[in-house]
Structure formats: structure tokens, C-alpha cells
Tab-separated table of C-alpha atoms in Angstrom:
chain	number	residue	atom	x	y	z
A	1	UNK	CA	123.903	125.274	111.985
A	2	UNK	CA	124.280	126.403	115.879
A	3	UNK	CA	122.255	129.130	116.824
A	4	UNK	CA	121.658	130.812	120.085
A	5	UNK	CA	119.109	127.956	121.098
A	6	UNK	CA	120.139	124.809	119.709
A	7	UNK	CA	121.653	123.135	116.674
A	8	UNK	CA	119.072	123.481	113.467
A	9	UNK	CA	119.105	121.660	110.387
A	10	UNK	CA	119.152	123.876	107.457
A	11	UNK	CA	118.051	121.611	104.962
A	12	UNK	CA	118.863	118.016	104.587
A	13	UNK	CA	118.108	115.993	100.817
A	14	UNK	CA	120.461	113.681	101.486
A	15	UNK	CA	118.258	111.453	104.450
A	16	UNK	CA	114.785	112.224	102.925
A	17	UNK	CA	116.338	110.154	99.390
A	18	UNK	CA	118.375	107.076	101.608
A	19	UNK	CA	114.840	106.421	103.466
A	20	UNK	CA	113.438	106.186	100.216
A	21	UNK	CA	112.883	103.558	98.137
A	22	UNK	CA	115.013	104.966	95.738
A	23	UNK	CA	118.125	104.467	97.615
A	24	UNK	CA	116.710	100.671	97.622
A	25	UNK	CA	118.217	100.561	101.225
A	26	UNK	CA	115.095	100.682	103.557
A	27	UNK	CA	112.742	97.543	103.540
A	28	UNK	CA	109.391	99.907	104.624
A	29	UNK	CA	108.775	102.084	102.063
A	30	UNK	CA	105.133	102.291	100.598
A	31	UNK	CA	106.231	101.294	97.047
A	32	UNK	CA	109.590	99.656	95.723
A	33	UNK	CA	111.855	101.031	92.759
A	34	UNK	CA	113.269	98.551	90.223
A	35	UNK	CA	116.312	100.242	89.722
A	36	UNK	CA	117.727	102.396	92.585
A	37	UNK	CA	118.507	106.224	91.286
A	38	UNK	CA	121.470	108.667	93.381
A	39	UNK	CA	121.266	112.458	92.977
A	40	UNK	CA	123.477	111.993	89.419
A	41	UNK	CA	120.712	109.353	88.229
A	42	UNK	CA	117.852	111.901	88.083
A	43	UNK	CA	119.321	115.760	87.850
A	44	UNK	CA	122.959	114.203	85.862
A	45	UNK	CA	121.272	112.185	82.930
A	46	UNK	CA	123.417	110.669	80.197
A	47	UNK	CA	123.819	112.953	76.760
A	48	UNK	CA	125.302	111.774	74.406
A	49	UNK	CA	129.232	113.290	73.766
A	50	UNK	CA	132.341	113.373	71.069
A	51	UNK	CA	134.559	114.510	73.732
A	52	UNK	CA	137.407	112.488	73.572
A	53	UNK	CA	138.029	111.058	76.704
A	54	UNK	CA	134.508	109.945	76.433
A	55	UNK	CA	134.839	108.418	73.157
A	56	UNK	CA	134.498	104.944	74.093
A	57	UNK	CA	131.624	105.448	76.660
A	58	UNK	CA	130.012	107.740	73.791
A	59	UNK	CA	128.240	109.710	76.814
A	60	UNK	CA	128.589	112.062	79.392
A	61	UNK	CA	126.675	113.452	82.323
A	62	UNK	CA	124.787	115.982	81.947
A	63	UNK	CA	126.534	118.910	84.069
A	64	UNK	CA	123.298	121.055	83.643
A	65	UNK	CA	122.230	119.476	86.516
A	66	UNK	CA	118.021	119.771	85.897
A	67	UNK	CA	115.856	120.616	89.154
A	68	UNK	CA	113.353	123.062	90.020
A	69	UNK	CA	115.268	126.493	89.155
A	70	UNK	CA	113.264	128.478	87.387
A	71	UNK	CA	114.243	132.108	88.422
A	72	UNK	CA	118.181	131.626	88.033
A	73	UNK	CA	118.048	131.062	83.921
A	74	UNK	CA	115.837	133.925	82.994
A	75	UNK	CA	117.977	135.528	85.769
A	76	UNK	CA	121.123	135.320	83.415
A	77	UNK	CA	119.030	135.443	80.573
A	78	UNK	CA	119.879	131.921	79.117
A	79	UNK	CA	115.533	131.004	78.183
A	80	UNK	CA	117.448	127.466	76.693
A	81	UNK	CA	117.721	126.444	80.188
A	82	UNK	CA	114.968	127.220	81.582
A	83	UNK	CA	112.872	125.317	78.872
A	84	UNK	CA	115.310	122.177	79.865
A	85	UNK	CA	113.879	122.427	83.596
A	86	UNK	CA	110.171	123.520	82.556
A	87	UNK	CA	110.318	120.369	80.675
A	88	UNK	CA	111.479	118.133	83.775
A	89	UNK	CA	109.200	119.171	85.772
A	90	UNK	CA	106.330	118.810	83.628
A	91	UNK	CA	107.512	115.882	81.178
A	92	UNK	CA	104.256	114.022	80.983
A	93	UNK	CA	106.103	111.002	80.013
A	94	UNK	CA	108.085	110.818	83.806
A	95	UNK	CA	105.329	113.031	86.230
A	96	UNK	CA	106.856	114.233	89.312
A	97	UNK	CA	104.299	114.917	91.181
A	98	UNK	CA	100.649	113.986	90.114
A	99	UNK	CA	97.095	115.210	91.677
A	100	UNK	CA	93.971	113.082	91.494
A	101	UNK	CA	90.376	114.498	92.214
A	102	UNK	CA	89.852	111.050	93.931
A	103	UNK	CA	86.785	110.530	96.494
A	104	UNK	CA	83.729	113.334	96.635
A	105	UNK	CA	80.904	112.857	99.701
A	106	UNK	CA	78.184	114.736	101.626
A	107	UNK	CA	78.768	116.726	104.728
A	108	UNK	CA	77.656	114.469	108.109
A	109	UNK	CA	74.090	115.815	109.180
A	110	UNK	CA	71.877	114.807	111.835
A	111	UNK	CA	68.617	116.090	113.020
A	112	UNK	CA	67.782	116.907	116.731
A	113	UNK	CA	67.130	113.049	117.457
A	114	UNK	CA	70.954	112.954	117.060
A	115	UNK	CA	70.434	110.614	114.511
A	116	UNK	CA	71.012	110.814	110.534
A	117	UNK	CA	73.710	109.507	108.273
A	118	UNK	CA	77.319	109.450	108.247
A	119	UNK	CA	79.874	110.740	106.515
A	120	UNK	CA	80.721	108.225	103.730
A	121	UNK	CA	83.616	109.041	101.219
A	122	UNK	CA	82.691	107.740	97.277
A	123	UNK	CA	85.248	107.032	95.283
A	124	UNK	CA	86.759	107.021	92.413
A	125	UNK	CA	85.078	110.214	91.048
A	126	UNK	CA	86.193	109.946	87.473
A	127	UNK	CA	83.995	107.105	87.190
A	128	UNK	CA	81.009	108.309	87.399
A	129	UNK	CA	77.584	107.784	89.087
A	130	UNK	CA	78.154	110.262	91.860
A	131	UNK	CA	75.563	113.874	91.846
A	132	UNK	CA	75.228	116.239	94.155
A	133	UNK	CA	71.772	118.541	94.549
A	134	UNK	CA	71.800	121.926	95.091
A	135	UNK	CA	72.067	123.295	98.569
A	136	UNK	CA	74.031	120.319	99.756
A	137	UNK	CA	78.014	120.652	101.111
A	138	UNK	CA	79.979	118.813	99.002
A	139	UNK	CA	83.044	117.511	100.372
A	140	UNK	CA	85.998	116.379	97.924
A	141	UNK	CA	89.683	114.762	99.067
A	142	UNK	CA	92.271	115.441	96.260
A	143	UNK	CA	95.374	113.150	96.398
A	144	UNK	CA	99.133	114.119	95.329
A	145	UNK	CA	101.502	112.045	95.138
A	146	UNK	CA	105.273	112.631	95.283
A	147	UNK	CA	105.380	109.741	92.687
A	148	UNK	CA	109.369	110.399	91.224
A	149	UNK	CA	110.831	112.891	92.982
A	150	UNK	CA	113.672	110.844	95.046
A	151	UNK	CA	113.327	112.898	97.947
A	152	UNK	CA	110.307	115.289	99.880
A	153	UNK	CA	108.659	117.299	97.743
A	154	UNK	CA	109.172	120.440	98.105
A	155	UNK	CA	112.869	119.777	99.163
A	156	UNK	CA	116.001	122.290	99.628
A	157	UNK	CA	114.628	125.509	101.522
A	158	UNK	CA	111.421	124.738	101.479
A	159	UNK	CA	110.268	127.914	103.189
A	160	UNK	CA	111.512	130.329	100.429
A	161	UNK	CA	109.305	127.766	97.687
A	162	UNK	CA	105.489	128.610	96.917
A	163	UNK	CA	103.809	125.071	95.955
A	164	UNK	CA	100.153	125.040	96.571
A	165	UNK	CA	97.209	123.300	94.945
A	166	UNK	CA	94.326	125.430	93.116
A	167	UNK	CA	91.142	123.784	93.112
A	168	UNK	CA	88.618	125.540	90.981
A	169	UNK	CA	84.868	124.882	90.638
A	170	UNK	CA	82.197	125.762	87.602
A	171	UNK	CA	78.979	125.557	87.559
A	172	UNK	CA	77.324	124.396	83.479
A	173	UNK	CA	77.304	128.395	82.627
A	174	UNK	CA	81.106	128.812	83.590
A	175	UNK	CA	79.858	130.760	86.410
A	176	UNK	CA	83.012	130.674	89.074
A	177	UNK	CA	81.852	129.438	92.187
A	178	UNK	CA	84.724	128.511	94.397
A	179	UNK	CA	88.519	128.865	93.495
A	180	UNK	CA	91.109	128.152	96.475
A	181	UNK	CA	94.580	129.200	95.658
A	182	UNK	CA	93.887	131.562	92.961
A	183	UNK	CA	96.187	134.839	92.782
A	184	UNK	CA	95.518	137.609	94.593
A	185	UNK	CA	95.107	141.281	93.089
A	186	UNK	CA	96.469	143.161	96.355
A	187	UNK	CA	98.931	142.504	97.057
A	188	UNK	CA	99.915	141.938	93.188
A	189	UNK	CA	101.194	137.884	93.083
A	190	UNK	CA	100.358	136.699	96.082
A	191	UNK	CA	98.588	133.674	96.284
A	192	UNK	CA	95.279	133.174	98.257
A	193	UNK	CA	96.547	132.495	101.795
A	194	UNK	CA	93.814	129.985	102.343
A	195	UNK	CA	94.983	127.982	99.846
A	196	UNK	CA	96.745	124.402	100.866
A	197	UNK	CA	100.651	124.912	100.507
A	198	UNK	CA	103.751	122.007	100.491
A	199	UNK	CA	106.322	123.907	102.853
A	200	UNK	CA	107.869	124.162	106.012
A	201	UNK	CA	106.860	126.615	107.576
A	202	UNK	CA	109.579	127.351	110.934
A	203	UNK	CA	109.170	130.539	113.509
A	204	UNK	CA	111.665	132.091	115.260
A	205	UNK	CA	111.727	133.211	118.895
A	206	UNK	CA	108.911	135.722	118.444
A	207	UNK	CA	106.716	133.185	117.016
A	208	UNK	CA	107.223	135.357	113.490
A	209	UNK	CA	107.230	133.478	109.856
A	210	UNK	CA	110.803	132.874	108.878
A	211	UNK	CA	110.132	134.015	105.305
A	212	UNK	CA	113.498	136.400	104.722
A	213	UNK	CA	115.555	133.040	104.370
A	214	UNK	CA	116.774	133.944	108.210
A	215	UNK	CA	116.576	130.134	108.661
A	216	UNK	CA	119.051	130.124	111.537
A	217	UNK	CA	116.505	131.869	113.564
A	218	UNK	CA	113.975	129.101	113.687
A	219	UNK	CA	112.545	127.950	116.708
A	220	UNK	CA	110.402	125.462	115.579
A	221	UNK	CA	108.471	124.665	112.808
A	222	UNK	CA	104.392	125.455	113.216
A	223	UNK	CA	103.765	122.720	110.684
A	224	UNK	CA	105.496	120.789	107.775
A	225	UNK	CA	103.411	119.405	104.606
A	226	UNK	CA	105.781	118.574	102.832
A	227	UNK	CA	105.018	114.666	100.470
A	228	UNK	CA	108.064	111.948	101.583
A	229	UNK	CA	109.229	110.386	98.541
A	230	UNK	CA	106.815	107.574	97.586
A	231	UNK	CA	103.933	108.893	99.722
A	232	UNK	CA	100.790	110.990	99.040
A	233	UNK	CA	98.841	113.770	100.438
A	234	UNK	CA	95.208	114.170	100.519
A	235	UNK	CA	93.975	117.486	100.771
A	236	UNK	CA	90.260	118.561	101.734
A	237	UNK	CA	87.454	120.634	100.527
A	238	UNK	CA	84.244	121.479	101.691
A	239	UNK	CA	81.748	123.171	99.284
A	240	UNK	CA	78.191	124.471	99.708
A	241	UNK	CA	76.614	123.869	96.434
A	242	UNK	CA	74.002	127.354	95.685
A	243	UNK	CA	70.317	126.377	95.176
A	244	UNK	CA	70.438	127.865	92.081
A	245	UNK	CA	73.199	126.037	89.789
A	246	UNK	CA	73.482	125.520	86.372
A	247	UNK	CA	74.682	121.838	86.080
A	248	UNK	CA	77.120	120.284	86.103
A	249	UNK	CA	79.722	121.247	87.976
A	250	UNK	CA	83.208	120.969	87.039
A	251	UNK	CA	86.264	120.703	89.203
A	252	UNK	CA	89.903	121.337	88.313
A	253	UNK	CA	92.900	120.505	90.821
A	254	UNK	CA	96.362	121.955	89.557
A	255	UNK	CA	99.354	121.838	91.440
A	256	UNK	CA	101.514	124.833	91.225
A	257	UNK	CA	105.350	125.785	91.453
A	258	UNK	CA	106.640	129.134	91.968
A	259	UNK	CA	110.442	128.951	92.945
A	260	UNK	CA	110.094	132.055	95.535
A	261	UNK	CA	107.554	133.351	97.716
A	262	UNK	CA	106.196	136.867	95.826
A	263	UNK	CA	106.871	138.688	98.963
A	264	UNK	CA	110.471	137.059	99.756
A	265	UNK	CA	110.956	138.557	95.944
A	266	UNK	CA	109.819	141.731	96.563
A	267	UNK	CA	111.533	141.978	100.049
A	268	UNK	CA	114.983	140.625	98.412
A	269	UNK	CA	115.205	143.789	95.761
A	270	UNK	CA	112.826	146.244	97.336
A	271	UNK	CA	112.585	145.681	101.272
A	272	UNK	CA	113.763	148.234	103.812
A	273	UNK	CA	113.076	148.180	107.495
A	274	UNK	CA	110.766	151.216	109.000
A	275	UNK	CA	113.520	153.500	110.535
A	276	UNK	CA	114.274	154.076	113.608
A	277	UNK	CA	113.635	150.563	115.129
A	278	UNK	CA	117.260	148.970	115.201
A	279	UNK	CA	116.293	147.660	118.621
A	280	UNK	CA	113.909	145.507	117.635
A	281	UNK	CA	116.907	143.444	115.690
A	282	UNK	CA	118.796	141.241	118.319
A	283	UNK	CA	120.936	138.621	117.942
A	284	UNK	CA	117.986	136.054	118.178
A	285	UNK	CA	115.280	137.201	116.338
A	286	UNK	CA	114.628	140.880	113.878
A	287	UNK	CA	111.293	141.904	114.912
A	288	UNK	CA	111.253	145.463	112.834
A	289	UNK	CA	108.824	146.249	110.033
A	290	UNK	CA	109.806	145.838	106.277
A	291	UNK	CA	108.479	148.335	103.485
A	292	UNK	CA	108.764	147.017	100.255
A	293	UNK	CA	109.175	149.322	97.929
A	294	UNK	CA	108.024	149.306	94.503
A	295	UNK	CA	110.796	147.740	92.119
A	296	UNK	CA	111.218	145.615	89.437
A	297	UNK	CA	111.713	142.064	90.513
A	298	UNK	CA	113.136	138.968	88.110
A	299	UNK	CA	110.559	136.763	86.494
A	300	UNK	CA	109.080	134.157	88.631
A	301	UNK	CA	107.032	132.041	85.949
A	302	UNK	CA	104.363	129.528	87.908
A	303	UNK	CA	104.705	126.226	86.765
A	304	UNK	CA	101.702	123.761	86.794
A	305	UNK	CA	103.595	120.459	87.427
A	306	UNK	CA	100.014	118.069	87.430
A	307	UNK	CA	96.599	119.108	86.870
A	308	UNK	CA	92.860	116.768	87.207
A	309	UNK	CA	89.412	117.608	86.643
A	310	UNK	CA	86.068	115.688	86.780
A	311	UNK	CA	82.796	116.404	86.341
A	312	UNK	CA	79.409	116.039	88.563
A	313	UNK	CA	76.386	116.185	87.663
A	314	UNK	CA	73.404	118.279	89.265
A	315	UNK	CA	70.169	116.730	90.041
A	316	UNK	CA	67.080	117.916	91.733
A	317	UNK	CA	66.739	115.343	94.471
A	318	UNK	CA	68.746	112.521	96.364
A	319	UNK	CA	66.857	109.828	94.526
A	320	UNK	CA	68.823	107.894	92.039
A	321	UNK	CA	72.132	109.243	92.739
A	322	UNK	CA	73.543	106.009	91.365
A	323	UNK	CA	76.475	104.125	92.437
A	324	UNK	CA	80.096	104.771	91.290
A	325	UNK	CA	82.083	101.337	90.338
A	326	UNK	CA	85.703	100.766	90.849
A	327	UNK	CA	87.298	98.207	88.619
A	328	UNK	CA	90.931	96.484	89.121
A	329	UNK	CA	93.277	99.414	87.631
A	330	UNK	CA	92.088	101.659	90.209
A	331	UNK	CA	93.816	99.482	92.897
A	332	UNK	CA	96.512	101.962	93.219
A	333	UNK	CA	94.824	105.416	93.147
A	334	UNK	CA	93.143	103.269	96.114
A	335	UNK	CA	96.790	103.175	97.651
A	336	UNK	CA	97.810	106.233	97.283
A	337	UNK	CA	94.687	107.451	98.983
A	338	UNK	CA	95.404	105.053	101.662
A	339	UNK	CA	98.937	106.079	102.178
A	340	UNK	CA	97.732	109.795	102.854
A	341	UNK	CA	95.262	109.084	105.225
A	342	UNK	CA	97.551	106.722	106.845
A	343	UNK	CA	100.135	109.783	107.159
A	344	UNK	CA	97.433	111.771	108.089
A	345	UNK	CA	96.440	109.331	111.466
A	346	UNK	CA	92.947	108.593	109.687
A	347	UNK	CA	93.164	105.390	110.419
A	348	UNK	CA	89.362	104.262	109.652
A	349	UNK	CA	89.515	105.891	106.279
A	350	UNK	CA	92.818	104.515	105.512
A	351	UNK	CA	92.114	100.795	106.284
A	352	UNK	CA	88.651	101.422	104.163
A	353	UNK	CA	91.281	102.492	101.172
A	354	UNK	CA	93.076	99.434	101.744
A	355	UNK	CA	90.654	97.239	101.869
A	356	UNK	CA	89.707	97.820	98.834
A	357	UNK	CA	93.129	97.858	97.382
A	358	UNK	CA	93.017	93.644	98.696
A	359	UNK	CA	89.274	93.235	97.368
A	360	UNK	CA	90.580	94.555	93.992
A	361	UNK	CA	93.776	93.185	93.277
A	362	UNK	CA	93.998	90.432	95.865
A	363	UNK	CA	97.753	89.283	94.235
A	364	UNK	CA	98.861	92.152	95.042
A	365	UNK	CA	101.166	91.612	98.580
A	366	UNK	CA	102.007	95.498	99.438
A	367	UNK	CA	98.185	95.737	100.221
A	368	UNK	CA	98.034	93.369	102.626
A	369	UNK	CA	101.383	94.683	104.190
A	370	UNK	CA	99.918	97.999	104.282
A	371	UNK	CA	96.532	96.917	105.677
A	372	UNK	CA	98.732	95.532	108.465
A	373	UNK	CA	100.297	99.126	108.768
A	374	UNK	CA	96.650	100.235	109.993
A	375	UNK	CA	96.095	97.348	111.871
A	376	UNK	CA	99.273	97.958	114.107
A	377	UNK	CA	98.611	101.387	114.621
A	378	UNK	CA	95.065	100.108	115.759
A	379	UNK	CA	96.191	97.505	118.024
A	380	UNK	CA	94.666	94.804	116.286
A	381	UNK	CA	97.587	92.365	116.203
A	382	UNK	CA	96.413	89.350	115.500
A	383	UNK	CA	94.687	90.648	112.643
A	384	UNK	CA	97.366	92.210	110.962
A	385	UNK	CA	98.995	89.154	111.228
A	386	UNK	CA	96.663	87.583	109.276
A	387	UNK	CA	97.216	90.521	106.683
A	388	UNK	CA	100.788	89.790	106.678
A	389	UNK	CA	100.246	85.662	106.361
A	390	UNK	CA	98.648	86.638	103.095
A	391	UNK	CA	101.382	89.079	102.182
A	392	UNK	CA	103.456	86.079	102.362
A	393	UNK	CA	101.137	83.807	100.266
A	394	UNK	CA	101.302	86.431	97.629
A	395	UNK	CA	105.008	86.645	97.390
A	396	UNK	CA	107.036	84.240	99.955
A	397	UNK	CA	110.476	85.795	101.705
A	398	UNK	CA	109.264	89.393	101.137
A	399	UNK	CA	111.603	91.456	103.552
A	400	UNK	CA	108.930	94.110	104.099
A	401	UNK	CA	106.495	91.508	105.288
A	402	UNK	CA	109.315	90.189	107.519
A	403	UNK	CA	110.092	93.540	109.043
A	404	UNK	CA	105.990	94.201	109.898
A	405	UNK	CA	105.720	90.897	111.418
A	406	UNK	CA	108.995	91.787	113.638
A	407	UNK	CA	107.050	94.912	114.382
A	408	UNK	CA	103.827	93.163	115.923
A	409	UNK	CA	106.055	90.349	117.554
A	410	UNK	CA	108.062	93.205	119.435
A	411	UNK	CA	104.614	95.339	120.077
A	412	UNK	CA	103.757	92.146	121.695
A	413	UNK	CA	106.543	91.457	123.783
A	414	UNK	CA	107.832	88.689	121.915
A	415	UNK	CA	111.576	89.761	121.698
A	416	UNK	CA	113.572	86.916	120.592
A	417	UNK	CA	111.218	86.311	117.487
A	418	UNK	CA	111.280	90.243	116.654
A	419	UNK	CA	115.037	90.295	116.856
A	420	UNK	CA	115.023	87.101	114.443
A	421	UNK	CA	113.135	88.706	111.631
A	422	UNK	CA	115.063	91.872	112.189
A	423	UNK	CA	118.300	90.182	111.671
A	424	UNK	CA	116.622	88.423	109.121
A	425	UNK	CA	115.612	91.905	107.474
A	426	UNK	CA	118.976	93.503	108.016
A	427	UNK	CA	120.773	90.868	105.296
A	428	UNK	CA	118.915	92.396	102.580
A	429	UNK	CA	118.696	95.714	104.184
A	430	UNK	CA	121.621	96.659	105.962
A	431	UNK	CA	121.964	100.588	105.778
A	432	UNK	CA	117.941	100.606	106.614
A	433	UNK	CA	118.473	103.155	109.630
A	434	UNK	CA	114.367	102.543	110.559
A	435	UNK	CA	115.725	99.062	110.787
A	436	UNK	CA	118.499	99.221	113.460
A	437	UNK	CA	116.741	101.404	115.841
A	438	UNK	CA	114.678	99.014	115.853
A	439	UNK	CA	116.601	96.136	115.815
A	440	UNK	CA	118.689	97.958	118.688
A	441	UNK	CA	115.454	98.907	120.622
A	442	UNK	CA	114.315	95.153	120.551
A	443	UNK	CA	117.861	94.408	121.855
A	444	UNK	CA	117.393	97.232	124.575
């Protein structure tokens, strides 16, 4: 859409899917698919029909078309369909989205020497061997992962949408002693607003939340946490643990859907401006007050789409903590981790993650290539070279390996053997639009 400033993108699935690697067009992406999906492969499934032009097939698609609608069904009262979606986005068997309490540490302290010990992440948590002792900060990085959605997650108008992640901690007597994103009594439904939401969130002129849908007001966008298909977030906590606790502690991590936001709801059936301030609405930007009366609003259920817990144990000094172990399977909760740190610029933690990935599943050739990822961004070219030369021990003619080394080789000048595994690239990989930029800025 055009607005009085410039030309703004409403919303746009279509891109966020074809740089995925469910499109299986772009050679980059974080993790491959083994069968590329369209929009009908995952909302259209097959069901099975009598209809007789579809005899011989003995299927059609399914025309309910399954996403994340969960107000529209009890809208129109038809509870059928809105069991169909509840059940695709929580089928346990295919997880959207899932959330791993991954890595746990100790908040950096030093004494007035300006020496003392680091911050070290620990991971993974489930494992065990990890305590904490009362009066220390506990620090905990929770990973989701947009594992099979084919585009971002949230996608559509992602500033209407209320995903956030509730992380609540217990001490041994159930005793509540931190909950982020829990639901607030005033105003009724809405959720803590220090809690860690997936949205866009855009202003308009006045630097005011869009949140009336007025999307063609947006300026800008303040910030935009939404997961890229493939990818993972990790979201951070930092928690004082009371000298008096009641071990151990246990942590829960759910991830939460709500189609609206409560107050874009509430403003949608019961909002009126304050009168007598028309002239604060311009063409540009409505900078009036809204009352929102007191009516009754359709159901907006909250959907948990992935949930984790662990447990920690308490102990009454720092001696013995004991040492958690990672074994082979846990190479790619290691990526994931990785991956959001990496999307996150954290670029020590991130080649730490992957690092390990290599140490524990050596065979494994996206590790190395995404080792090399870090080492790029580092500047370290001849050593994520030697990443990539074992990428390509691990599985010869890989295309992503191919594209990374173009990457360094034009980083480092070399222009003629960029554009060579470019080209070489684009044969497998010709509608890769990362790709030809590229490709044409190597040419440039």
C-alpha cells in the first residue's frame, strides 16, 4: 500500500516461504526439507472423497484450509472447526513451533580487583548436574524454534496476533516465585507487558503503537521478533534465587497463541474516541483517545502450541555443583541454539553452540557450514574455510558449502572464483534471490 510517506508492505507470506527451505529454492537455509511443501501442501491436505470427478484420484483438497483462526469458528459458531485448527496447531505428532529450556548459568560477578569469573552458559539443562544456591541470579536462555511452519512465525498481520512465551518458576513447596507472561487482572486479559512477544510491532508518525489494524499508518517498525522459517529464537531470563527456598526449583516455558490482542478486541466492539478531539485525526496519523467500553467480546481461547520444563536442584554451597553431559542426540538442540544466537549477532556464544554441534556429531556437514557462518561474520576467513573443507569431506558437491565458500572468496576480493561457485550454485538453485544479488554484486 501507498501512504502519505512511502510505499508499505502490508503483509507478505509469500517471500518469507520461497526463502525457505521449504520452497527448496534457496541453497542457505539453516536446515533442508526432503520434500518441498506450497501453501496447498500444509493448510490444503488430501481427504479422502466419493465425489465423482474425483473418483479416480479417490481424494480431494481439503478446502477448510487449516491455519491459526481461532476466533472466526466460534465466531459463526461451527466448535467442529475450531477443534480441526486447535489440533494443527498443537498436533504433537507434526509441532509447529517447539520451546526448549536449553542452557541455565550464573550472573557475571567480579569483586573490586575487577577480577572474578565469567559468564559461562551450561547446557543442556534437562540433563542434569546443574544447581543453583540460594541468593545467586540465575540466568536461563529458552530456545523456540519455528521448526514447520513454512513461513515466519507469527505471519499475516502480525501486529493484531498475541504470541508470547510464559516462563514460570516454583520453588519444592509450589511457592510461585517468578512468572513472566502470566495474565493480568486489570486490565481483565491482558497479558504481562514484560513478557517476550513474536510480533511486529510498527509506529506511525507520532511514534504511537499501530494496534487498531491502521497498518497503512506505519512509519517504521520499533522492532520485529518474529522466528524465519527454519530458524530459532532464544529468549533470556535473569532470576534472583531468595535465600530462603524450598528446593528444587522447577521451570516451565509455554508458548502461547491468542489470535487478537485483548485490547484490539475490546477496541473492535467497544472502542469510542473521547469527544471532542476530531483534530487530533489527520490524514497521517489518529492521535485521539479511545474508551473502551464495557461489552461482550467473541471468545478468544489461548492456545499453548509447545510447552518444556526442567528441574534444578537447590544446594547450600557452590561445591559439587557437578557437571552436566551432552551426548550425540543433543547435536541439534545445540543448532538450534546456535542459529538464535547467530540471528541474534552473539557471535561468541553462537560459534561455542557450534562447536559443539562438530565435536558431537562430526558427520554431520551443516555444522561445519554453519561454524563457517560465524567465522565470516568474524572475519576469520581462512578458518572458515577450513570449516567448509570439512563440510565438503562430509558430503562432497554440497551447494550450500559451495555458496559459503563463494561468500569468503568474494569477502576476499577474489571475484572470478566467487562468481564460479555462484554460477556453480545457481544450477541447482536458480530462483535463490540471496543468490543473484549476490552473484550480480560479485559481477558489479
Amino acid at each position: 500500500m501507498i501512504n502519505q510517506f512511502r510505499w508499505v508492505r502490508g503483509f507478505n507470506d509469500y517471500d518469507n516461504w520461497q526463502q525457505s527451505s521449504w520452497s527448496g529454492e534457496v541453497a542457505s537455509t539453516f536446515y533442508n526439507t526432503e520434500e518441498p511443501k506450497n501453501c496447498q501442501g500444509c493448510h490444503m491436505e488430501e481427504t479422502s472423497s466419493e465425489n465423482p470427478v474425483e473418483r479416480k484420484r479417490g481424494f480431494v483438497h481439503d478446502h477448510r484450509f487449516l491455519g491459526s483462526n481461532t476466533v472466526l469458528p466460534l465466531l459463526k459458531g461451527d466448535l467442529a472447526q475450531f477443534r480441526r485448527v486447535e489440533q494443527f496447531l498443537t498436533d504433537p505428532e507434526d509441532p509447529k513451533v517447539t520451546v526448549d529450556i536449553f542452557a541455565g548459568g550464573l550472573e557475571q560477578r567480579f569483586d573490586e580487583t575487577g577480577s572474578g569469573h565469567g559468564e559461562i552458559m551450561v547446557a543442556p539443562l534437562d540433563k542434569g548436574g546443574f544447581s543453583i544456591v540460594p541468593g545467586e541470579r540465575l540466568i536461563l536462555d529458552v530456545v523456540v524454534k519455528n521448526r514447520a511452519v513454512g513461513h515466519n512465525f507469527p505471519a499475516g498481520t502480525t501486529d493484531l496476533w498475541s504470541v508470547w512465551l510464559e516462563l514460570l518458576i516454583t520453588d519444592g513447596s509450589q511457592r510461585v516465585l517468578s512468572h513472566s507472561g502470566r495474565l493480568l487482572d486489570v486490565p481483565e486479559g491482558e497479558v504481562d507487558p514484560q513478557a517476550h512477544f513474536f510480533r511486529v510491532f510498527p509506529l506511525d508518525e507520532l511514534g504511537q503503537w499501530i494496534d487498531k489494524g491502521n497498518r497503512w499508518d506505519a512509519r517504521t517498525n520499533l522492532y520485529d521478533t518474529t522466528i524465519p522459517s527454519g530458524t530459532a529464537d532464544v529468549v533470556h531470563y535473569r532470576f534472583r534465587v531468595p535465600e530462603k527456598v524450598v528446593g528444587p526449583l522447577t521451570i516451565e516455558a509455554k508458548l502461547n497463541y491468542r489470535k487478537y490482542l485483548n485490547y484490539f478486541a475490546n477496541w473492535v466492539f467497544g472502542g469510542r474516541p473521547v469527544p471532542g478531539k476530531d483534530e487530533l485525526m489527520t490524514i497521517t496519523s489518529d492521535g485521539r483517545e479511545w474508551i473502551l467500553e464495557e461489552k461482550p467480546i467473541p471468545a478468544m481461547p489461548i492456545i499453548t502450541m509447545a510447552r518444556d520444563s526442567v528441574v534444578i536442584p537447590i544446594r547450600e554451597n557452590q561445591k559439587n555443583r557437578g557437571v552436566l553431559a551432552s551426548f550425540q542426540e543433543d547435536f541439534l538442540r545445540f543448532n538450534d541454539y546456535g542459529i538464535g544466537l547467530l540471528r541474534q549477532e552473539n557471535l561468541e556464544g553462537a560459534r561455542r553452540a557450534f562447536e559443539e554441534v562438530v565435536r558431537l556429531k562430526p558427520d554431520y556437514p551443516d555444522g561445519h557450514i554453519n561454524l563457517a557462518r560465524v567465522l565470516i561474520r568474524e572475519g576469520k576467513f581462512n578458518e572458515a574455510l577450513a570449516s567448509l573443507d570439512e563440510a565438503d569431506n562430509q558430503r562432497p558437491e554440497y551447494a550450500k558449502t559451495a555458496y559459503f565458500r563463494g561468500v569468503v572468496e568474494k569477502m576476499k576480493g577474489n571475484f572470478r572464483e566467487a562468481e564460479a561457485l555462484f554460477e556453480r550454485v545457481k544450477l541447482t538453485y536458480p530462483r535463490d534471490r540471496k543468490l543473484l544479488k549476490t552473484l550480480g554484486q560479485t559481477y558489479y
